[in-house]
Short mmCIF file of N, CA, C and O in Angstrom, two decimals:
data_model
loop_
_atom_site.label_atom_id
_atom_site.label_comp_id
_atom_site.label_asym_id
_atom_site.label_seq_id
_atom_site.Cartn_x
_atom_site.Cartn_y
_atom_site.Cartn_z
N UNK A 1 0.81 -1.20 0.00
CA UNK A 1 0.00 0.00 0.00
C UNK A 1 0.85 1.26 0.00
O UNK A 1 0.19 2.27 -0.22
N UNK A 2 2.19 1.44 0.20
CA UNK A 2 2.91 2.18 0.36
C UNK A 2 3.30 2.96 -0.79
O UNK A 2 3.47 4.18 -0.79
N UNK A 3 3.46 1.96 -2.01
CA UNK A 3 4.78 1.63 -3.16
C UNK A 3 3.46 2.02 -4.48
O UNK A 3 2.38 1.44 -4.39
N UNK A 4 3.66 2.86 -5.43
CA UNK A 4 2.96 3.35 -6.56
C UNK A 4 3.98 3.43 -7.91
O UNK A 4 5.03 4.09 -7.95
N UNK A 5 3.44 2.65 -8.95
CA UNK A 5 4.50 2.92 -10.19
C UNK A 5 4.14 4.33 -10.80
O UNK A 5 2.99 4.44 -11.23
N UNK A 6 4.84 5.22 -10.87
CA UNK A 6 4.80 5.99 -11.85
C UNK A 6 5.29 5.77 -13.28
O UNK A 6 6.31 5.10 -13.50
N UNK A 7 4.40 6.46 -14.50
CA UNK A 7 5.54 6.25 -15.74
C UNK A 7 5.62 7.85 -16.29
O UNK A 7 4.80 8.76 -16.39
N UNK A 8 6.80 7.72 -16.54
CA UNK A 8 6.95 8.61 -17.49
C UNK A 8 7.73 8.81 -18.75
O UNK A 8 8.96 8.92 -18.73
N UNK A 9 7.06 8.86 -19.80
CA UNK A 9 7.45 8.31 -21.21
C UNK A 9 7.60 7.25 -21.26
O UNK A 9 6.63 6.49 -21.27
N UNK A 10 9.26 6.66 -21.30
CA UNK A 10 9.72 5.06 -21.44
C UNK A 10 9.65 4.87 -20.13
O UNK A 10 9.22 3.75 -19.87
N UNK A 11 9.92 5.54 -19.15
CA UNK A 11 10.94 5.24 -17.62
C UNK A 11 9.11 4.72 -16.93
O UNK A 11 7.91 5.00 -16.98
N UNK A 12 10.16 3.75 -16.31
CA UNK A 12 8.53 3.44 -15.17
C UNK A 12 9.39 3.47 -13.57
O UNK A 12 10.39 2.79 -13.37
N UNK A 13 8.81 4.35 -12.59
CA UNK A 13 9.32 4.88 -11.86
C UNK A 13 8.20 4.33 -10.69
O UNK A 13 6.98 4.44 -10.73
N UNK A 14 9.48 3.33 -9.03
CA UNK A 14 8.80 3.02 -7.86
C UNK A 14 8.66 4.20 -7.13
O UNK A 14 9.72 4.81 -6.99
N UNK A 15 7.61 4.73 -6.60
CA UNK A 15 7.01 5.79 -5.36
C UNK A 15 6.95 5.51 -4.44
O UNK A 15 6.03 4.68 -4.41
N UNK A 16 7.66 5.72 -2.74
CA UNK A 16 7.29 5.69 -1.94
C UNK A 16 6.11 6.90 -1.29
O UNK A 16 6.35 7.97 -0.73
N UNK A 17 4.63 6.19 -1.65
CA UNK A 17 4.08 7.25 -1.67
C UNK A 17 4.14 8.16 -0.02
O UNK A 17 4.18 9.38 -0.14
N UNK A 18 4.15 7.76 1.05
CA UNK A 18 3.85 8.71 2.14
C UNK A 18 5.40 9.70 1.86
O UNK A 18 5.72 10.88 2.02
N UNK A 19 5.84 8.91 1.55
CA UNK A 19 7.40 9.80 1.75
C UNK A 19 7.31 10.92 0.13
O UNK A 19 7.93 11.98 0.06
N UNK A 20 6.28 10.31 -1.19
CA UNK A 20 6.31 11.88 -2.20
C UNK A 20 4.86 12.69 -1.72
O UNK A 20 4.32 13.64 -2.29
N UNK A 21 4.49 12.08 -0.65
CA UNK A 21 3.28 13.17 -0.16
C UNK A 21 3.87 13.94 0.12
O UNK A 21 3.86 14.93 -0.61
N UNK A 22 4.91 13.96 1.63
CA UNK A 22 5.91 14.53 2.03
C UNK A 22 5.85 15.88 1.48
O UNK A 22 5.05 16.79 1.70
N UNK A 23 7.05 15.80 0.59
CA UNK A 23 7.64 16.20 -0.06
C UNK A 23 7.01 17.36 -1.23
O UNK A 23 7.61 18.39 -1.55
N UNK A 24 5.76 16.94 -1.74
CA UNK A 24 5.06 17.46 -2.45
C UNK A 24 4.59 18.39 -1.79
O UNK A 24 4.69 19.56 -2.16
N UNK A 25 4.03 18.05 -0.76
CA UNK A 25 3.55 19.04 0.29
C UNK A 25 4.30 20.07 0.97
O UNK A 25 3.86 21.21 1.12
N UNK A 26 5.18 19.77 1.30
CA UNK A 26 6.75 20.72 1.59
C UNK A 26 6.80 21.34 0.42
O UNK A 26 6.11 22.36 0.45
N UNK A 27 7.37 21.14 -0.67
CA UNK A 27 7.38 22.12 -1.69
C UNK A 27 6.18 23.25 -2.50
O UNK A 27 6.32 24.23 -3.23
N UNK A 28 5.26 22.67 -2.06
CA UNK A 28 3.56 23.22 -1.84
C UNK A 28 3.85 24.63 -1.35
O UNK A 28 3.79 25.73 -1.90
N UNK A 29 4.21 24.19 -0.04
CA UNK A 29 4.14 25.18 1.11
C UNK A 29 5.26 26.23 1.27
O UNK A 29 5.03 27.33 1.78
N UNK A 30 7.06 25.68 0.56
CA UNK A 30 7.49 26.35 0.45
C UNK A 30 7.25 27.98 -0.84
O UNK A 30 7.41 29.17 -0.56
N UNK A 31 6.85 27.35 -2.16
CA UNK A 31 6.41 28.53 -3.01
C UNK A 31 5.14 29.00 -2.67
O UNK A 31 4.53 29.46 -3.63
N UNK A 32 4.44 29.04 -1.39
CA UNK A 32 3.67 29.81 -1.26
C UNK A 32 3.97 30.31 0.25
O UNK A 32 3.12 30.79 1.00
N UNK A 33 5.42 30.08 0.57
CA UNK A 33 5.67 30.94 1.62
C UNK A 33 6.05 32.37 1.08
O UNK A 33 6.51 32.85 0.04
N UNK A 34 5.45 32.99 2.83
CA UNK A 34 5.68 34.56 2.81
C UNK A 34 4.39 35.42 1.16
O UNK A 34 4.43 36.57 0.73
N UNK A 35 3.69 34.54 0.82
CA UNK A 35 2.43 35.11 -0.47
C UNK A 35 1.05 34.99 0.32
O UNK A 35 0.31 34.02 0.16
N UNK A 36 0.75 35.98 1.12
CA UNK A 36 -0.17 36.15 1.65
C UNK A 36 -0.17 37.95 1.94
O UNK A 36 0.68 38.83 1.81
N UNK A 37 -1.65 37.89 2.39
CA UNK A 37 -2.00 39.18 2.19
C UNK A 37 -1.25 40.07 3.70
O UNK A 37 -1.22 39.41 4.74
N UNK A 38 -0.86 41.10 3.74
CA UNK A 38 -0.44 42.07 4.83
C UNK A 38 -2.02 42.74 6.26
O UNK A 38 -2.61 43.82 6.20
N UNK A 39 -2.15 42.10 6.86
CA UNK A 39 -3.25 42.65 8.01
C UNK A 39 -2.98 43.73 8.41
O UNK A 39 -1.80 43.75 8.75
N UNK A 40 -3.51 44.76 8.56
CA UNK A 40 -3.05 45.89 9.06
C UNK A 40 -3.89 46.38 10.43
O UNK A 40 -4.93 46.93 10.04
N UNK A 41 -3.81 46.37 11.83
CA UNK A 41 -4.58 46.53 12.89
C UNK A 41 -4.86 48.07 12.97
O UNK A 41 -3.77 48.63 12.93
N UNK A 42 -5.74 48.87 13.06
CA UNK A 42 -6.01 50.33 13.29
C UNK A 42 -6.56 50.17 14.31
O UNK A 42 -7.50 49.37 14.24
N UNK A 43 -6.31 50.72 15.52
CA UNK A 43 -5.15 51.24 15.71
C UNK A 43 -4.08 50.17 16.28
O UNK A 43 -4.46 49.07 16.67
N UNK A 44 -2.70 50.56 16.30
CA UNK A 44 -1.99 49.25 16.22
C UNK A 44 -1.84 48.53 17.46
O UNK A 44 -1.53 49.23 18.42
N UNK A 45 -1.96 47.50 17.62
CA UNK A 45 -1.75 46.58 19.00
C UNK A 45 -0.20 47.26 19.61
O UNK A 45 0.88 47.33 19.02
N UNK A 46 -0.63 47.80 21.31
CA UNK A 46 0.66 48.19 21.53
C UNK A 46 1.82 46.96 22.31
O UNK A 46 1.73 46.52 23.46
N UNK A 47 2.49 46.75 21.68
CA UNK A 47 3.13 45.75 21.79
C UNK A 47 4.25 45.52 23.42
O UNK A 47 4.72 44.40 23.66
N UNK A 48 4.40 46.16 23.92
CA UNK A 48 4.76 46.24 24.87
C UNK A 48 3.64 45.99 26.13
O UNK A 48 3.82 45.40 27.19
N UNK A 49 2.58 46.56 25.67
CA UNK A 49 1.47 46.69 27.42
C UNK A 49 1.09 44.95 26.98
O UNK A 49 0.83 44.23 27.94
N UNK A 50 1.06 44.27 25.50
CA UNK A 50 0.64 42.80 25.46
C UNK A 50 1.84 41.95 26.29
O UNK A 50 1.68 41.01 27.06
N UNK A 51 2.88 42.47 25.94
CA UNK A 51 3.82 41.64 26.30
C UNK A 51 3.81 41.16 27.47
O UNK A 51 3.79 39.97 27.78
N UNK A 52 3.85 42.66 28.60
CA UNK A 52 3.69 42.75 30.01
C UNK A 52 2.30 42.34 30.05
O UNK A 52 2.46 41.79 31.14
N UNK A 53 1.43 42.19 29.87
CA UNK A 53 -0.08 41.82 30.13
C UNK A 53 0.19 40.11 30.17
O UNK A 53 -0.16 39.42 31.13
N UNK A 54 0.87 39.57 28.97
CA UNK A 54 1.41 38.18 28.90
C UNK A 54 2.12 37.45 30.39
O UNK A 54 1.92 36.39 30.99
N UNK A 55 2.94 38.53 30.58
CA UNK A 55 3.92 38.40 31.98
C UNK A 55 2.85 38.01 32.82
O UNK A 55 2.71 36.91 33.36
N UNK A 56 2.24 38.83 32.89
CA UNK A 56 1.21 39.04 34.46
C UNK A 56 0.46 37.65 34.65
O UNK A 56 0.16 37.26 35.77
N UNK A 57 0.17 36.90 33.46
CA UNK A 57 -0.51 35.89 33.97
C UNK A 57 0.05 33.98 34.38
O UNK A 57 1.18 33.60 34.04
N UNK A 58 -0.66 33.30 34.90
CA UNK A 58 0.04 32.61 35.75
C UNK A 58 0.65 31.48 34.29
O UNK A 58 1.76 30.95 34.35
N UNK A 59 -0.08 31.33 33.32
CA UNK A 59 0.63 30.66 32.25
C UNK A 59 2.01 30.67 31.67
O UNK A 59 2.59 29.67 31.27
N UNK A 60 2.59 32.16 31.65
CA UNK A 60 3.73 32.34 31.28
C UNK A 60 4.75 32.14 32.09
O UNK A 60 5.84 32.70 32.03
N UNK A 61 4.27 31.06 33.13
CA UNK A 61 5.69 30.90 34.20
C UNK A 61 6.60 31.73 34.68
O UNK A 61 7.59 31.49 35.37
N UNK A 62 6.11 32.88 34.19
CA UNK A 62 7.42 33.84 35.10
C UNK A 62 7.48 33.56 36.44
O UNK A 62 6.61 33.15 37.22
N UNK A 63 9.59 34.05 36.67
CA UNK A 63 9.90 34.04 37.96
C UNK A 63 10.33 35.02 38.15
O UNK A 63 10.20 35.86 37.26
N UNK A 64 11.08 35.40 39.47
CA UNK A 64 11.88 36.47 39.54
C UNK A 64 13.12 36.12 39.01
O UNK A 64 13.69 37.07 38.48
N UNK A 65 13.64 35.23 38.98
CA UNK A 65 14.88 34.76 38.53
C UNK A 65 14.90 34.93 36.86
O UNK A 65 15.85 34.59 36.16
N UNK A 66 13.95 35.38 36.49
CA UNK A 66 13.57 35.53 34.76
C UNK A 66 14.33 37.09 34.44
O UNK A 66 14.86 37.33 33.36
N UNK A 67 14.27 38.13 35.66
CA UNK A 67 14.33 39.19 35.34
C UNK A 67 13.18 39.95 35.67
O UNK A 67 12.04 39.48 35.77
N UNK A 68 13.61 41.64 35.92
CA UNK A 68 12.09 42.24 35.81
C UNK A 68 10.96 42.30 34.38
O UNK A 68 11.17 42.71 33.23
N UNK A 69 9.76 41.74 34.99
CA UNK A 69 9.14 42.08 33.67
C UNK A 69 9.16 43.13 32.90
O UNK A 69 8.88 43.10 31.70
N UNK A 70 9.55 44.31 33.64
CA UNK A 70 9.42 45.43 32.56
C UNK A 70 10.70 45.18 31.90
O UNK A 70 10.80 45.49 30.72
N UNK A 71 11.39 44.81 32.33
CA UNK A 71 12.96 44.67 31.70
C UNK A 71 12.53 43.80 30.33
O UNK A 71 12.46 44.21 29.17
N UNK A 72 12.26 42.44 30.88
CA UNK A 72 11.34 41.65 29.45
C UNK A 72 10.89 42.06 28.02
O UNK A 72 11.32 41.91 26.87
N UNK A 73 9.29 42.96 28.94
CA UNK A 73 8.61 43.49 27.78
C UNK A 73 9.73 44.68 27.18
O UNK A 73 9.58 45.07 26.03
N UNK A 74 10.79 45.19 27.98
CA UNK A 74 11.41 45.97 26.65
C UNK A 74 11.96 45.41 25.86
O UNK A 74 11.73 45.53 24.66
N UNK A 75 13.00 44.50 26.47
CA UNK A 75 13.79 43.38 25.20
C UNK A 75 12.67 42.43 24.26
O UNK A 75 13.07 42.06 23.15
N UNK A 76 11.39 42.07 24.65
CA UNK A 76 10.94 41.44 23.22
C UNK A 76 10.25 42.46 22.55
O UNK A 76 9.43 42.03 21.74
N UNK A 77 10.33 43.90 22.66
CA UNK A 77 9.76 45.31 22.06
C UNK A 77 10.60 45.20 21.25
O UNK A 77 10.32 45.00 20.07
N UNK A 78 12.07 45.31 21.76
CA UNK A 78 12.75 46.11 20.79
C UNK A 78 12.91 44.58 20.17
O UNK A 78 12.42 44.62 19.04
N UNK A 79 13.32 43.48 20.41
CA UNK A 79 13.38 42.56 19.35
C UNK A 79 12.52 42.45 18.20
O UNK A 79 12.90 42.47 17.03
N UNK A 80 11.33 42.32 18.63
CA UNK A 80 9.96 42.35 17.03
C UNK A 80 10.19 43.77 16.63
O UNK A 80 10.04 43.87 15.41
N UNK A 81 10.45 44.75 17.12
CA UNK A 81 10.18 46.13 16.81
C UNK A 81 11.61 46.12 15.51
O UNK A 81 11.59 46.06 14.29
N UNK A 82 12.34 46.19 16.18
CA UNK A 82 13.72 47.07 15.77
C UNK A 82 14.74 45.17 14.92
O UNK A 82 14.90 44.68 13.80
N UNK A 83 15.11 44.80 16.36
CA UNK A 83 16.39 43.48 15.99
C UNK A 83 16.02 42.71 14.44
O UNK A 83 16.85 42.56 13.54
N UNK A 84 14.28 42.16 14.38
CA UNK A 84 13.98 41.14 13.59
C UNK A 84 12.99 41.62 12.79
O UNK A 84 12.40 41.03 11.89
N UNK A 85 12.84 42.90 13.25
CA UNK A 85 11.52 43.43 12.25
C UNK A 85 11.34 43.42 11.22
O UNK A 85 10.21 43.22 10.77
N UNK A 86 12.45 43.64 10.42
CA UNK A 86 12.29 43.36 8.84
C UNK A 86 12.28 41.97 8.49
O UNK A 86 11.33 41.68 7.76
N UNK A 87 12.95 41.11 8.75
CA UNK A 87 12.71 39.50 8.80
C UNK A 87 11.58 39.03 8.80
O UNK A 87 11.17 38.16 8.03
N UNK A 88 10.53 39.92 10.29
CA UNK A 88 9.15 39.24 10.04
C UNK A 88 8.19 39.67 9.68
O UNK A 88 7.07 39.18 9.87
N UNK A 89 8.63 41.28 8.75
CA UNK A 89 8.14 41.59 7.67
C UNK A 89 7.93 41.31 6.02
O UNK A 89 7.06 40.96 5.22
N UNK A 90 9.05 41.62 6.07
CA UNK A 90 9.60 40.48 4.86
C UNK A 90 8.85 38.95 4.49
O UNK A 90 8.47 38.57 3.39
N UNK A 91 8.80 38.38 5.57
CA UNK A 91 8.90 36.88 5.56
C UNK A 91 7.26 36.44 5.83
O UNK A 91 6.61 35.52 5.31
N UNK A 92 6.94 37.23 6.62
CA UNK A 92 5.51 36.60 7.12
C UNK A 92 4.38 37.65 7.26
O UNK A 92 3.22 37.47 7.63
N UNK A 93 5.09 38.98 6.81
CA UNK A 93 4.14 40.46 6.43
C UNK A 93 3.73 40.85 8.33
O UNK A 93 2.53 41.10 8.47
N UNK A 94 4.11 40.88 8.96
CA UNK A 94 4.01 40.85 10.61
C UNK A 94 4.71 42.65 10.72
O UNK A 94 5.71 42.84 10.03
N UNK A 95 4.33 43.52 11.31
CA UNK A 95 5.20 44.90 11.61
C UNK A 95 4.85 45.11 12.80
O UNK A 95 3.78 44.57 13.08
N UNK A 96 5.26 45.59 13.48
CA UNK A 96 5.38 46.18 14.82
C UNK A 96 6.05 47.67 14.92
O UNK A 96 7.02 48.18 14.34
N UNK A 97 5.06 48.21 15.99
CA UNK A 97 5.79 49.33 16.15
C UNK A 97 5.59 49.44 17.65
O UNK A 97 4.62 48.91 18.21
N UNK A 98 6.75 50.29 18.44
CA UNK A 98 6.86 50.33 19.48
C UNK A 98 5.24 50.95 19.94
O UNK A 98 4.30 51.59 19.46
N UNK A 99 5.55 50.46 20.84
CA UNK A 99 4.43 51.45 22.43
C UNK A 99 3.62 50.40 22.55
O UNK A 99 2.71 50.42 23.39
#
């Protein structure tokens, strides 16, 4: 159930089919990475009060040994904001702007 002949022209070709699903599917997904439409939030999610809002609750495991949260929400500000912003603009249409 695995194994499918393909032909093509003269050549007759064995398929492991789960493994050219795979594959087909991976390459699917790669040419239609980053081809999607840009969301734009009005007014923009402020990315810092989510971050710290994230902190505050009991899911995100914070400790004190993590650091201060405000310390946190600035370093993953300026990371999406400023460090990677064009990356996950570029790549996945995502922008951030501080506050």
């Amino acid at each position: 159930d695995r194994l499918a002949l393909v032909q093509q022209g003269t050549k007759l070709y064995m398929c492991d089919l789960p493994k050219l699903t795979a594959e087909a599917f991976y390459q699917a997904c790669l040419r239609r990475f980053g081809d999607h439409d840009r969301i734009t939030l009005k007014p923009p999610a402020p990315v810092r009060t989510l971050v710290r809002a994230v902190l505050d609750t009991k899911d995100a495991g914070w400790t004190e040994e993590d650091g201060g949260k405000d310390e946190i929400a600035d370093y993953v500000t300026n990371l999406l904001c400023n460090d990677k912003g064009e990356m996950l603009s570029q790549y996945f249409g995502l922008g951030f702007q501080e506050g």
